[in-house]
PDB file of C-alpha atoms in Angstrom:
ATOM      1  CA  UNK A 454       0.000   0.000   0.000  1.00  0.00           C
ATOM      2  CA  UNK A 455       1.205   3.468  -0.928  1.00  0.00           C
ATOM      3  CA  UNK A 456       1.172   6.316   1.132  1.00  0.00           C
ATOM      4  CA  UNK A 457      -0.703   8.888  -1.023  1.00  0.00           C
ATOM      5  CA  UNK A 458      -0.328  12.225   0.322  1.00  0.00           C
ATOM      6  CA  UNK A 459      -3.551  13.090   1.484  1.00  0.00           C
ATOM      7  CA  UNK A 460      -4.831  16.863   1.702  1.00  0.00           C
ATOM      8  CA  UNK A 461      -4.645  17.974   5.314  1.00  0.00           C
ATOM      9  CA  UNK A 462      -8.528  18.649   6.449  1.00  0.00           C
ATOM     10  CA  UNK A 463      -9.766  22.077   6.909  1.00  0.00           C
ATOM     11  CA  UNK A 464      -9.849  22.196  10.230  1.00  0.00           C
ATOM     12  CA  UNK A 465      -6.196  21.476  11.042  1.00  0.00           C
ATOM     13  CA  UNK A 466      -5.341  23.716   8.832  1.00  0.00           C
ATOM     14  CA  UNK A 467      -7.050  26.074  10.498  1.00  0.00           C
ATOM     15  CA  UNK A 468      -6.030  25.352  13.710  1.00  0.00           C
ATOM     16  CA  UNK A 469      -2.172  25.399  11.852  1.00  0.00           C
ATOM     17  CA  UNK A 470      -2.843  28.790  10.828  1.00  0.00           C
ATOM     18  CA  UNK A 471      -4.015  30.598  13.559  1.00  0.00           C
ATOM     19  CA  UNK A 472      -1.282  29.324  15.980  1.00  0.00           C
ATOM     20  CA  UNK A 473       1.483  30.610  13.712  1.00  0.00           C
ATOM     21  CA  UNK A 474      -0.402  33.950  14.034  1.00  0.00           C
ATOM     22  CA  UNK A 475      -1.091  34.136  17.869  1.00  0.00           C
ATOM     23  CA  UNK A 476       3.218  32.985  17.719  1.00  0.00           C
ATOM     24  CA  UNK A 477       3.572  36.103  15.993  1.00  0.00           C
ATOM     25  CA  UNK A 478       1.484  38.312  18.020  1.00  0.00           C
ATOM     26  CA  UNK A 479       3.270  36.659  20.876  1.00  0.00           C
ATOM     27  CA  UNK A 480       6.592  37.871  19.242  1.00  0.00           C
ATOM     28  CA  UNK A 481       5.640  41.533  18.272  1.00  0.00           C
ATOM     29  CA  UNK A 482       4.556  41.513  22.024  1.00  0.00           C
ATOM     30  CA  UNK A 483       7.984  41.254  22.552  1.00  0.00           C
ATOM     31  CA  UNK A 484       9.560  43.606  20.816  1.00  0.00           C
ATOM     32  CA  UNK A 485       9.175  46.641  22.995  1.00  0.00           C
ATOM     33  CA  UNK A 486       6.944  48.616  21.216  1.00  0.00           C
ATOM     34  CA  UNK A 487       3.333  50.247  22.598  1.00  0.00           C
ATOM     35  CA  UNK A 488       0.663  48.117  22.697  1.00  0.00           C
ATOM     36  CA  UNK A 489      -2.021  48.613  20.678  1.00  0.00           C
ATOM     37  CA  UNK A 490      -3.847  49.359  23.904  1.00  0.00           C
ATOM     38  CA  UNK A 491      -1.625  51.698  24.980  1.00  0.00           C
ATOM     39  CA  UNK A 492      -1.700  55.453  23.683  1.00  0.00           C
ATOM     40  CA  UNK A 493       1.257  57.190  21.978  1.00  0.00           C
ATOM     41  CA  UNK A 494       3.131  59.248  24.210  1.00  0.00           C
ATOM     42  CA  UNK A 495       4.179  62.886  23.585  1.00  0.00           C
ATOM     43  CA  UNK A 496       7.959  62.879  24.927  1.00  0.00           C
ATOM     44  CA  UNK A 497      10.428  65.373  23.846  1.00  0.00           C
ATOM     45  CA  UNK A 498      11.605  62.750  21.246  1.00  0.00           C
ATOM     46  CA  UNK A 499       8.781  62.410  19.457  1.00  0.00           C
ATOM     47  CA  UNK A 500       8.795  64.763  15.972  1.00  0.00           C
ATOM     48  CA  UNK A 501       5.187  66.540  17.342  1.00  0.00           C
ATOM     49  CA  UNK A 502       7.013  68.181  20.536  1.00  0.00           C
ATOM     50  CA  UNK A 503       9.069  71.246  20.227  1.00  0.00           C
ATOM     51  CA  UNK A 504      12.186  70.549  20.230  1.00  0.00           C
ATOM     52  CA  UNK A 505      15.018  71.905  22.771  1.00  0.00           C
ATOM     53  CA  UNK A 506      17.064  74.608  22.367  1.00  0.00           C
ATOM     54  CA  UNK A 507      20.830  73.477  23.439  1.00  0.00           C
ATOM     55  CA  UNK A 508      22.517  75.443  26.138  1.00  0.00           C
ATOM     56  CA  UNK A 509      25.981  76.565  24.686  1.00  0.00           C
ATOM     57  CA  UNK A 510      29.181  75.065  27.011  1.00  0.00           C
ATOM     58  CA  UNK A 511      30.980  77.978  28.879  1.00  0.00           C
ATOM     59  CA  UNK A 512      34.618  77.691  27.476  1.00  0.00           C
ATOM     60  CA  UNK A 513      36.918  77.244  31.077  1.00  0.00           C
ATOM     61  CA  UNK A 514      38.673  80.283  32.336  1.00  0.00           C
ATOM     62  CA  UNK A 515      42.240  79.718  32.137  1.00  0.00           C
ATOM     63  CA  UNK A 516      43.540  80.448  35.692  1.00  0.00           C
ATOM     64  CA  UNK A 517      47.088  80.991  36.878  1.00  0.00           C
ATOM     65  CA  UNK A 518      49.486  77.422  35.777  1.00  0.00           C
ATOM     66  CA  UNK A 519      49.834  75.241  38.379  1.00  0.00           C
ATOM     67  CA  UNK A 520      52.185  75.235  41.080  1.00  0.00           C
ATOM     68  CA  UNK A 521      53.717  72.597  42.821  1.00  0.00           C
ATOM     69  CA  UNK A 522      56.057  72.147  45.679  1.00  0.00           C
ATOM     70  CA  UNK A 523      59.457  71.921  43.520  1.00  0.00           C
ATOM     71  CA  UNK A 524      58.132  75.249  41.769  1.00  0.00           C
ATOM     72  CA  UNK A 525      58.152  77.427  45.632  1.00  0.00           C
ATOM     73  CA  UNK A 526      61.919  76.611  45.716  1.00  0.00           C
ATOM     74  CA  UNK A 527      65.104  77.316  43.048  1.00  0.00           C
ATOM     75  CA  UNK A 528      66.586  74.333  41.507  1.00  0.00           C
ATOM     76  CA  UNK A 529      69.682  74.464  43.707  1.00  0.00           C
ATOM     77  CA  UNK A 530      67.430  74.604  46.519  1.00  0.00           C
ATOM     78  CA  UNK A 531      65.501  71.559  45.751  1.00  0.00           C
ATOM     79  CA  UNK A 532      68.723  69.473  44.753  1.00  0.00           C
ATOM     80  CA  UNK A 533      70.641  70.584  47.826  1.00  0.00           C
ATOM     81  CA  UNK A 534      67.576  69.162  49.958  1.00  0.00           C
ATOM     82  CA  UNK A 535      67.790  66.159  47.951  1.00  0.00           C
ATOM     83  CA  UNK A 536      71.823  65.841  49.205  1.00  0.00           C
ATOM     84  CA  UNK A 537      70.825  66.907  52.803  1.00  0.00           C
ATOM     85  CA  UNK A 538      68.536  63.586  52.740  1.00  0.00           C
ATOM     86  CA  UNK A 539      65.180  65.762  53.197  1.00  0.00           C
ATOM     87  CA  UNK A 540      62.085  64.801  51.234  1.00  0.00           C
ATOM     88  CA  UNK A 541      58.679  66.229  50.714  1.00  0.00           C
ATOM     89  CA  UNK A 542      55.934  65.427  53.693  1.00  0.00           C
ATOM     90  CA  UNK A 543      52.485  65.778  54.907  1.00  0.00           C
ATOM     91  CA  UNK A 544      52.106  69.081  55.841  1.00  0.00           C
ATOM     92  CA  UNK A 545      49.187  67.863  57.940  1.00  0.00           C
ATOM     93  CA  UNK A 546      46.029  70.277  59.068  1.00  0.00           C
ATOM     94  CA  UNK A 547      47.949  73.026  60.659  1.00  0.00           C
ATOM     95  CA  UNK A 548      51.907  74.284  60.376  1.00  0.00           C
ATOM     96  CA  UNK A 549      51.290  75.127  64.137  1.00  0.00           C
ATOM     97  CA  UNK A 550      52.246  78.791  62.594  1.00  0.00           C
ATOM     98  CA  UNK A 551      49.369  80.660  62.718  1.00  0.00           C
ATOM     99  CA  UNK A 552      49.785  82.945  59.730  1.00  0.00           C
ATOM    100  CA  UNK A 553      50.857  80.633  57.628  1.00  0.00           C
ATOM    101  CA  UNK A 554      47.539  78.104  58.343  1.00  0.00           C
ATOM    102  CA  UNK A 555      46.038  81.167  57.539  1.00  0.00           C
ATOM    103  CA  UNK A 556      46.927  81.358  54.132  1.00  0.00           C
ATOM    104  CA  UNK A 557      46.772  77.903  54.213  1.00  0.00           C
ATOM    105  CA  UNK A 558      43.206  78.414  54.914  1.00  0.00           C
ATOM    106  CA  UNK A 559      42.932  81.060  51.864  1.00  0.00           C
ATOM    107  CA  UNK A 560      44.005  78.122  49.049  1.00  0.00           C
ATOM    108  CA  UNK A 561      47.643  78.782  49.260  1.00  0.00           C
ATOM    109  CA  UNK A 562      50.080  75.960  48.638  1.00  0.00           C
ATOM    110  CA  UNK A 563      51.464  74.461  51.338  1.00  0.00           C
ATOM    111  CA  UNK A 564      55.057  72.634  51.391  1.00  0.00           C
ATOM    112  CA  UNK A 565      56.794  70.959  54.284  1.00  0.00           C
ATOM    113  CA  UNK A 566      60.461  69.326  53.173  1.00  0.00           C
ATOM    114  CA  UNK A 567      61.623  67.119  55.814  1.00  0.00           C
ATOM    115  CA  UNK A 568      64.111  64.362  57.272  1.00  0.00           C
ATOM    116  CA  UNK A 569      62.252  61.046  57.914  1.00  0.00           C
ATOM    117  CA  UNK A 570      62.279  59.936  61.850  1.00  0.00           C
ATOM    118  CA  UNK A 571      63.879  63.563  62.718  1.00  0.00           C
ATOM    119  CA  UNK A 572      62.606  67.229  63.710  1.00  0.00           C
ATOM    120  CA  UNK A 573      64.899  68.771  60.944  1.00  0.00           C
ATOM    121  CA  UNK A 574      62.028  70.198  58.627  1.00  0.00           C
ATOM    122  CA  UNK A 575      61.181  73.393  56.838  1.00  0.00           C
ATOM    123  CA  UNK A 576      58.089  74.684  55.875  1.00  0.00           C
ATOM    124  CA  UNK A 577      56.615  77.233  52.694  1.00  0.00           C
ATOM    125  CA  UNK A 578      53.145  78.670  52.289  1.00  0.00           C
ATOM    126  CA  UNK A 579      52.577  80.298  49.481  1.00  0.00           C
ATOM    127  CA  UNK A 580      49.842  82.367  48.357  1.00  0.00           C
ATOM    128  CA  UNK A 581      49.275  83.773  44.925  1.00  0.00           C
ATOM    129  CA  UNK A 582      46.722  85.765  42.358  1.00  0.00           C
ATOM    130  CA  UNK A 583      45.756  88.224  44.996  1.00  0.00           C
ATOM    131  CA  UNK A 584      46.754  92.074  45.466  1.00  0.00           C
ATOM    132  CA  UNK A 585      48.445  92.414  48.662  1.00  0.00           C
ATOM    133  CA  UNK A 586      48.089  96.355  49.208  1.00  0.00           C
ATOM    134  CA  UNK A 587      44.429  96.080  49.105  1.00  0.00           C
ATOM    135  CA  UNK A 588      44.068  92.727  50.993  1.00  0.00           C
ATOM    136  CA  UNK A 589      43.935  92.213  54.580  1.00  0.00           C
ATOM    137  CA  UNK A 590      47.070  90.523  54.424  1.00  0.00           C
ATOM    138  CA  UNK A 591      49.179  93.668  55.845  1.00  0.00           C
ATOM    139  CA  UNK A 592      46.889  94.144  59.003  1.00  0.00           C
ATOM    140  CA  UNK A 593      47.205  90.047  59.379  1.00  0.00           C
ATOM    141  CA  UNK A 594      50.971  90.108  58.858  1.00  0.00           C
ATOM    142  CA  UNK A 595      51.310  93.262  61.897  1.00  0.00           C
ATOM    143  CA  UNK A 596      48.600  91.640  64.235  1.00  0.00           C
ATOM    144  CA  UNK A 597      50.847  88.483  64.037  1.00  0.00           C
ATOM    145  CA  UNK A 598      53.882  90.538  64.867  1.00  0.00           C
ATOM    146  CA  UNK A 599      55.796  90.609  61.394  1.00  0.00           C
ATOM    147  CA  UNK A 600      57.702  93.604  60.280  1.00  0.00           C
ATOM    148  CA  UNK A 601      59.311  94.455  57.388  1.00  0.00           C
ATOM    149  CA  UNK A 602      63.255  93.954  57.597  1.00  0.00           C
ATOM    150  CA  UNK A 603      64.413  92.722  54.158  1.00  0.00           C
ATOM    151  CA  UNK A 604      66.088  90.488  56.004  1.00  0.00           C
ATOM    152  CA  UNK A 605      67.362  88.247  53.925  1.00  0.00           C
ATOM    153  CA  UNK A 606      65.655  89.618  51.138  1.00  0.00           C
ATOM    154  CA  UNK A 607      63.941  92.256  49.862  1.00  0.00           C
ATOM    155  CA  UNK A 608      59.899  92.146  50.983  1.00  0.00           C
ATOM    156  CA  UNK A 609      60.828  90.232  53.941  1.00  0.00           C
ATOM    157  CA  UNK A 610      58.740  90.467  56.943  1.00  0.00           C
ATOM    158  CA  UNK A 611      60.262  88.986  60.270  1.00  0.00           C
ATOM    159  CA  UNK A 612      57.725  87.533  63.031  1.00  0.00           C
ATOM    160  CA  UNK A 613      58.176  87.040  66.498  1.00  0.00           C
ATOM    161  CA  UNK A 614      60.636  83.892  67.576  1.00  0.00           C
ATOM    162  CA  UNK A 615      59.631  80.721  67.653  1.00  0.00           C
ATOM    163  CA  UNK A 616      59.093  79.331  71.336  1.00  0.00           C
ATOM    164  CA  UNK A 617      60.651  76.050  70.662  1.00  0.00           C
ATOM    165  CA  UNK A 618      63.519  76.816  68.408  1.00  0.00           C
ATOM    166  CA  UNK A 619      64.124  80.696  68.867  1.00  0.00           C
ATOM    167  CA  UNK A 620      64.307  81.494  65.403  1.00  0.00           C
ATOM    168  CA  UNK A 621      61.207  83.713  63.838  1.00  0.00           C
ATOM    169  CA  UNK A 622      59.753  82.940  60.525  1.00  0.00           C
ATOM    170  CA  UNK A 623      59.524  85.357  58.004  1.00  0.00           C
ATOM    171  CA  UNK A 624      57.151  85.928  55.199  1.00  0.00           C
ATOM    172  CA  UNK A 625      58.224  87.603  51.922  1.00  0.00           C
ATOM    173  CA  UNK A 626      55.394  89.346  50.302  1.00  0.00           C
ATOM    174  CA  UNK A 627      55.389  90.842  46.926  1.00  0.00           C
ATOM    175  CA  UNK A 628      52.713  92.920  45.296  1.00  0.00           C
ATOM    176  CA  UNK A 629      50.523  89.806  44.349  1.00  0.00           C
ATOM    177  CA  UNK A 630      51.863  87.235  46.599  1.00  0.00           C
ATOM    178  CA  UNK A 631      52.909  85.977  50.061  1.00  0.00           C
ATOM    179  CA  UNK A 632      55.175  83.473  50.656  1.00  0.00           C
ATOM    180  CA  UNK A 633      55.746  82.135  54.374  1.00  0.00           C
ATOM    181  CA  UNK A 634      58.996  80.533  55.315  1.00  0.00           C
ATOM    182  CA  UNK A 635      59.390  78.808  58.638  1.00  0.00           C
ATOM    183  CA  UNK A 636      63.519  78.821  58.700  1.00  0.00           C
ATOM    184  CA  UNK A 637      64.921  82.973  57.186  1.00  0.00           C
ATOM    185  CA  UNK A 638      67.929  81.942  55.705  1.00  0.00           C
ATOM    186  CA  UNK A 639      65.535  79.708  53.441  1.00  0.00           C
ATOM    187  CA  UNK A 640      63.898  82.728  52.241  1.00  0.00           C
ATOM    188  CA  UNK A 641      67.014  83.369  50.118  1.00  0.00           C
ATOM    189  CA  UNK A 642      66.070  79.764  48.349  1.00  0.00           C
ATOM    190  CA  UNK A 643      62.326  81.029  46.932  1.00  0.00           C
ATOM    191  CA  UNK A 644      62.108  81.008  43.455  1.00  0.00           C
ATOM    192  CA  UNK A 645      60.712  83.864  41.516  1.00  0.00           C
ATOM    193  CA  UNK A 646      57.233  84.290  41.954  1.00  0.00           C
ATOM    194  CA  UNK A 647      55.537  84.693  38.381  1.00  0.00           C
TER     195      UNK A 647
END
């Protein structure tokens, strides 16, 4: 006996047909699109809503270059610290020098050069970008007890001596900048101030 191919009856065929379409529907379900039983909505991306106006970028200021530790000192300075075996260190939250954690306080740079396991250390505040004769900086400096000597160089203002070690720390200022120095004969060792 020979299989003939019979037609498939109607109602199979039926049934065939509509479960490839409800596999479809199932699948276009899927896809992530609305519903048909959901409405449109009216977001800023669709083409009916107005569309943004874009906010133009501020172009940065340039501000003063940036200064680091090895820029407060001369080259000879830094490389004879480098001989003497002292190294950059924390400067921590305060210099325990009151002016100078005051323009510490003001966004000045703050250096402290120092021998590991030892007391010999130095430290340099520096604080830039700002017009001294008009500041508040001059009443600070004489309320602290600095006066001008130009001692060791010119713009040098001496404070009171140090309880501990007897030596006073100076600060040089120029027109736009101060620059504290906890040891004077360091002072001599600032670079130029741009």
């Amino acid at each position: 006996m020979t299989t003939a191919s019979r037609p498939m009856p109607t109602v199979r065929r039926t049934l065939l047909v509509a479960l490839l379409l409800s596999g479809g529907a199932a699948l276009t379900g899927c896809s992530g699109g609305p519903s048909a039983s959901t409405p449109p909505s009216t977001d800023a991306a669709s083409p009916s809503a107005t569309p943004a106006t874009a906010t133009p970028i501020a172009e940065p200021t340039p501000g003063p270059p940036a200064v680091a530790c090895d820029d407060v000192l001369t080259d000879e300075a830094i490389a004879q610290l480098q001989a003497d075996g002292l190294e950059l260190v924390d400067v921590g939250q305060s210099t325990f020098y009151p002016i100078a954690d005051d323009l510490m306080a003001a966004g000045g740079l703050a250096c402290k050069w120092g021998r590991p396991s030892s007391d010999a250390n130095f430290t340099v505040v520096q604080l830039t970008g700002i017009d001294v004769a008009t500041s508040e900086w001059p009443a600070a400096l004489a309320a602290e007890g600095y006066v001008l000597t130009d001692d060791p160089v010119p713009g040098t203002h001496s404070g009171p001596e140090d309880p501990g070690t007897g030596v006073p720390s100076v600060v040089v200022v120029t027109d736009d900048s101060l620059t504290f120095v906890s040891t004077p004969m360091q002072a001599s060792d600032l670079a130029v101030v741009n």
